[in-house]
Short mmCIF file of C-alpha atoms in Angstrom, two decimals:
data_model
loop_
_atom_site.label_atom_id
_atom_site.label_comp_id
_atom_site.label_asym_id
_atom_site.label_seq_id
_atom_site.Cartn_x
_atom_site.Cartn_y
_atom_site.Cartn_z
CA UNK A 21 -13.61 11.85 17.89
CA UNK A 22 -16.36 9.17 18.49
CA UNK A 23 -15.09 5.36 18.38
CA UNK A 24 -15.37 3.45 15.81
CA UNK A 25 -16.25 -0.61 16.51
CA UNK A 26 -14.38 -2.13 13.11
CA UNK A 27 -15.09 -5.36 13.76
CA UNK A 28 -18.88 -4.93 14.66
CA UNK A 29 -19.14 -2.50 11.48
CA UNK A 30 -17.79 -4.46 9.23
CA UNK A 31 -20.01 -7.72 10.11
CA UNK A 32 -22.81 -5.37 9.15
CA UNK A 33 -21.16 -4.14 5.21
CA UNK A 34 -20.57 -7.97 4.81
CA UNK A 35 -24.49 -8.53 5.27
CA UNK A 36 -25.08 -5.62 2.97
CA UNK A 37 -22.36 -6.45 0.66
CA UNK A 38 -24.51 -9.82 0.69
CA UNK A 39 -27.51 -8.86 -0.23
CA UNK A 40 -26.06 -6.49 -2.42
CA UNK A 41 -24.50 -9.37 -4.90
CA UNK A 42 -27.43 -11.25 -4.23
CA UNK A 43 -29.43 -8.75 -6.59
CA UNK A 44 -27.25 -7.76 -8.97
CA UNK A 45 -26.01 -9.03 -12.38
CA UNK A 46 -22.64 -10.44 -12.45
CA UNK A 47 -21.66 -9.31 -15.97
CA UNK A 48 -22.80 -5.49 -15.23
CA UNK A 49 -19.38 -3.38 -15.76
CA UNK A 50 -18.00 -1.60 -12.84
CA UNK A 51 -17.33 2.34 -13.66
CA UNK A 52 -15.11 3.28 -10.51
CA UNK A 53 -12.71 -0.23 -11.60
CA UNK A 54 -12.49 -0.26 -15.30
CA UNK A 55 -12.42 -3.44 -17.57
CA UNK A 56 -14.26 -5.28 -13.95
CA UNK A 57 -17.66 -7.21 -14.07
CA UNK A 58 -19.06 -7.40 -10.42
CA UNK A 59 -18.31 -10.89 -11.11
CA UNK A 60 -14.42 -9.66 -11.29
CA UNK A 61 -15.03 -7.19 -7.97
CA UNK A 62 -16.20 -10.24 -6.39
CA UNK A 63 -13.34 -12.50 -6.74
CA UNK A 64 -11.13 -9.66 -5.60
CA UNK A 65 -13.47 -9.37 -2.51
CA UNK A 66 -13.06 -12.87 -1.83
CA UNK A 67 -8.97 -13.13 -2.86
CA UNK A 68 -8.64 -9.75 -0.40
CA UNK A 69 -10.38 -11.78 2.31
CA UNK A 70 -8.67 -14.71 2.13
CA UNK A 71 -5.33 -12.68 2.23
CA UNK A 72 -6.55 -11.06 5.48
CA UNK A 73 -7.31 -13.78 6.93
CA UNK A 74 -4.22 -15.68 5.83
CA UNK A 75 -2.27 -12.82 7.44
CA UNK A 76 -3.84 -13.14 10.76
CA UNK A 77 -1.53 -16.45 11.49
CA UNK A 78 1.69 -15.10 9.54
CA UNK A 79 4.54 -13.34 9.95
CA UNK A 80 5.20 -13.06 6.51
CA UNK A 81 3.01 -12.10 3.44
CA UNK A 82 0.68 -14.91 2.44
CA UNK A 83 -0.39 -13.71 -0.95
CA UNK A 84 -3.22 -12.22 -2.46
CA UNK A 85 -4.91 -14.53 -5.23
CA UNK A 86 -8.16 -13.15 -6.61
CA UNK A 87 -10.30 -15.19 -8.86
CA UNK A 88 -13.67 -14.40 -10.22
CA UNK A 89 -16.40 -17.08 -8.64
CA UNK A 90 -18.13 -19.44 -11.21
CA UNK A 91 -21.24 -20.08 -8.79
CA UNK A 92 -23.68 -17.53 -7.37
CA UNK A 93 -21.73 -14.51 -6.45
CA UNK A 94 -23.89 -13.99 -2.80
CA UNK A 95 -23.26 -17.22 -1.79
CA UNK A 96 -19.28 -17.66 -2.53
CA UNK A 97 -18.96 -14.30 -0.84
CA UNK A 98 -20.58 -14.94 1.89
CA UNK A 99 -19.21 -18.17 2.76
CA UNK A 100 -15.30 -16.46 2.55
CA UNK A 101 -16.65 -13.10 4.38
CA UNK A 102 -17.73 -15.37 6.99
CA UNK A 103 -14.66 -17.17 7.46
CA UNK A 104 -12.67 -13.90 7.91
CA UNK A 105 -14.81 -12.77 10.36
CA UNK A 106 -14.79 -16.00 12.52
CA UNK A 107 -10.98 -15.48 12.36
CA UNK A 108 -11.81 -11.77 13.21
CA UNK A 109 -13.71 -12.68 16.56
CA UNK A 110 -11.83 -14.94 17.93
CA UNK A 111 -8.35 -12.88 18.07
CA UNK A 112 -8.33 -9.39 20.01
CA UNK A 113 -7.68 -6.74 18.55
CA UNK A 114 -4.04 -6.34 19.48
CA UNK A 115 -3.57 -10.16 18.37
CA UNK A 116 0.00 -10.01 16.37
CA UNK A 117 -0.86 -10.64 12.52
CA UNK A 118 1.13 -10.00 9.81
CA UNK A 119 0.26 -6.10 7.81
CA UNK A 120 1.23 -3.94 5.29
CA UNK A 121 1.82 -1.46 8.05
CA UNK A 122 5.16 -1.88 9.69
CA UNK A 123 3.54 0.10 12.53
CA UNK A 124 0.66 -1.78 13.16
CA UNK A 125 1.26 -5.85 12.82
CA UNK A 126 -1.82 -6.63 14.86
CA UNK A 127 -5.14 -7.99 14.03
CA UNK A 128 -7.11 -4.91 14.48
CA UNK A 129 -5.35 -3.58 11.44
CA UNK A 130 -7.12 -6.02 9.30
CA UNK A 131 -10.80 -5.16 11.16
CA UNK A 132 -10.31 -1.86 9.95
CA UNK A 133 -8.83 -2.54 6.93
CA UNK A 134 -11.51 -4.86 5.81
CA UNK A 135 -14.40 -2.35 6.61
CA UNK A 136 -13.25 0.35 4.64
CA UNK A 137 -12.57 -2.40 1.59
CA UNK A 138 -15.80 -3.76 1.83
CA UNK A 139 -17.82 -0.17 2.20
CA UNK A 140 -16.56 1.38 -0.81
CA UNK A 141 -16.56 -2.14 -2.66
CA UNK A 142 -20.41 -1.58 -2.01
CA UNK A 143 -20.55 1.48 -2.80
CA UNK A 144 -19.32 -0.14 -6.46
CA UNK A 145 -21.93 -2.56 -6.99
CA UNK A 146 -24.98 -0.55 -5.08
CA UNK A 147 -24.42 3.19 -4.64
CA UNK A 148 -25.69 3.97 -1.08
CA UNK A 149 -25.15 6.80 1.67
CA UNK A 150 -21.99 6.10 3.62
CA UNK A 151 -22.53 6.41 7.01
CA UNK A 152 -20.89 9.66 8.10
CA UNK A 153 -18.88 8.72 10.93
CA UNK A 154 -17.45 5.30 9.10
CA UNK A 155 -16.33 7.63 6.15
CA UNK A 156 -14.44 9.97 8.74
CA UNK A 157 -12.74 6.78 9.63
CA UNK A 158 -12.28 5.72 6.25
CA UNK A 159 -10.49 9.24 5.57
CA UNK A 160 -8.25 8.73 8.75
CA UNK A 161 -7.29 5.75 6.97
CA UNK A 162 -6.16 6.91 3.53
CA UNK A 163 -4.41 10.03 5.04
CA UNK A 164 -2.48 8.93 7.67
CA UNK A 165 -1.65 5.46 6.34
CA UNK A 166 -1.85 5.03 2.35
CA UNK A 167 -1.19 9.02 1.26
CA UNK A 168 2.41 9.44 3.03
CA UNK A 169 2.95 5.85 1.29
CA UNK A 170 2.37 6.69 -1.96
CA UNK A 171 4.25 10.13 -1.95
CA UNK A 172 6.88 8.61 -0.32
CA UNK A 173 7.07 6.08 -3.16
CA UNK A 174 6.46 8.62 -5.78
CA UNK A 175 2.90 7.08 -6.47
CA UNK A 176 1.59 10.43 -5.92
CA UNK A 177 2.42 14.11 -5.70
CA UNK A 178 0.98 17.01 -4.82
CA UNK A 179 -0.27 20.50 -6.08
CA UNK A 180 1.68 23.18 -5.23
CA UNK A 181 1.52 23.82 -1.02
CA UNK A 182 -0.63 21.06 1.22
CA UNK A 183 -3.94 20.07 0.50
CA UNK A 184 -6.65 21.05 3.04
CA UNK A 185 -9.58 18.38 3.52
CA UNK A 186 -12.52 19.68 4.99
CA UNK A 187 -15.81 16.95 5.74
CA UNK A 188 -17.92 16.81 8.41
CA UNK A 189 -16.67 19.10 11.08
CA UNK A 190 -13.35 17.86 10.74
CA UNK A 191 -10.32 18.64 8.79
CA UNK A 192 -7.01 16.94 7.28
CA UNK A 193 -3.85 18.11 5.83
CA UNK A 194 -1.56 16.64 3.60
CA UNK A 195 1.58 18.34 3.20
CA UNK A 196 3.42 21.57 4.23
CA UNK A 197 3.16 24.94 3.77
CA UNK A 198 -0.24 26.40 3.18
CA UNK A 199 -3.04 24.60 1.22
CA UNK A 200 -2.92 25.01 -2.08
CA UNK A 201 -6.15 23.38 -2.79
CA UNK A 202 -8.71 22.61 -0.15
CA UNK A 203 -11.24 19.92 -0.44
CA UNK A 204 -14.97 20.09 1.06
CA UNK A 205 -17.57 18.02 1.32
CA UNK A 206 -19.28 15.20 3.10
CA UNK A 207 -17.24 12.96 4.99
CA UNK A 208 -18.47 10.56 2.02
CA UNK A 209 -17.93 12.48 -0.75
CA UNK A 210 -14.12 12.86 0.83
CA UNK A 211 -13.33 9.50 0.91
CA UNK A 212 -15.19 8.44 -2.18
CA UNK A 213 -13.19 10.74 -3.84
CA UNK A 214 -9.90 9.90 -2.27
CA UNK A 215 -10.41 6.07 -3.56
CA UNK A 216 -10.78 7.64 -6.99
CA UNK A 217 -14.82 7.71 -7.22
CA UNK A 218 -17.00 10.71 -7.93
CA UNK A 219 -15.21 13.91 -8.97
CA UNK A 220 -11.59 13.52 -9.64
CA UNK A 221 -9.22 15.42 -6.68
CA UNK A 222 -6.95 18.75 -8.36
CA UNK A 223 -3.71 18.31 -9.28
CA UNK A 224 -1.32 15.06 -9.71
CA UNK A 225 -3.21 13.36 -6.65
CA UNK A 226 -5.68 12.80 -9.39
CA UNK A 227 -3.35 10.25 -11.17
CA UNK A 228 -2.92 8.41 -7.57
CA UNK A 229 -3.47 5.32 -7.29
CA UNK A 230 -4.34 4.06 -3.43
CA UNK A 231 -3.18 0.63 -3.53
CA UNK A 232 -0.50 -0.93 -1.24
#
């Protein structure tokens, strides 16, 4: 499995993310988050970054606050984006920081974390081509950390049997017993999916929602 650098990869979506708000109209709906502007996605890019980086010097939950930006949408990002990645680089990555993941309370969580928000946040305001090894990491994410969370709270079930996902080279499993419905694709088209864009999954994991 190659290595992913989180932190150095997600300097590079907050660039993109950048120049991605920089061009676009802040009233123009957002299909994959209904009743959202990407004036609305943006404050809850900025509220999600200032939670992160709140977390980095707690041991408690800080709070998430999102609120839409009344001033250009580039430049309010930007300035919070940077912050959060100032906070980023100057903590290793096995810094202790409050999570969401009782297993992993260190800073790198949030690295990662942030990339795979930011990417697919993108992805909402600028469709692009995922970057095929990122995605694979962005799958890793949802089905080893937010999938057994959500059965386990009842947020989401599954068909009858495991399902079986199948992207680039590589494949996951979630559940027992044999699949019941396997999943191919690109390792893009997986994870897109899995965050509820592009064609909806089979079964009751289609009325998941991957939130924590």
């Amino acid at each position: 499995m190659t290595a992913v650098d989180h932190l150095a990869l997600l300097e590079g979506e907050v660039a993109a993310m950048t120049a991605a708000l920089r061009i676009a109209d802040p009233d123009d709906p957002v299909p994959a988050c209904p009743d959202w502007t990407v004036r609305d996605l943006t404050g809850h890019l900025i509220g999600v970054h200032r939670w992160a980086r709140s977390a980095l010097d707690s041991d408690t939950d800080p709070g998430y606050v999102g609120t839409p930006p009344t001033g250009e949408l580039d430049a309010a990002y930007e300035d919070e984006a940077g912050q959060l990645l100032e906070a980023l680089r100057s903590r290793p990555a096995d810094a202790p920081a409050w999570t969401f993941d009782r297993l992993n309370r260190t800073a790198g969580f949030w690295r990662r974390r942030q990339l795979h928000e930011v990417a697919v946040h993108r992805w909402d305001v600028q469709p692009y081509a995922l970057d095929d090894v990122q995605a694979a990491d962005g799958i890793d994410e949802v089905l080893d950390f937010f999938a057994p969370r959500q059965l386990k709270s009842g947020r989401a079930t599954l068909p009858e049997g495991s399902l079986h996902f199948v992207a680039g080279g590589r494949g996951w499993r979630v559940g027992t017993g044999n699949p019941g419905v396997t999943v191919l694709g690109s390792p893009a088209t997986v994870l897109l999916r899995l965050w509820g864009r592009g064609e909806p999954l089979p079964g009751p994991w289609a009325d998941a929602h991957l939130t924590p």
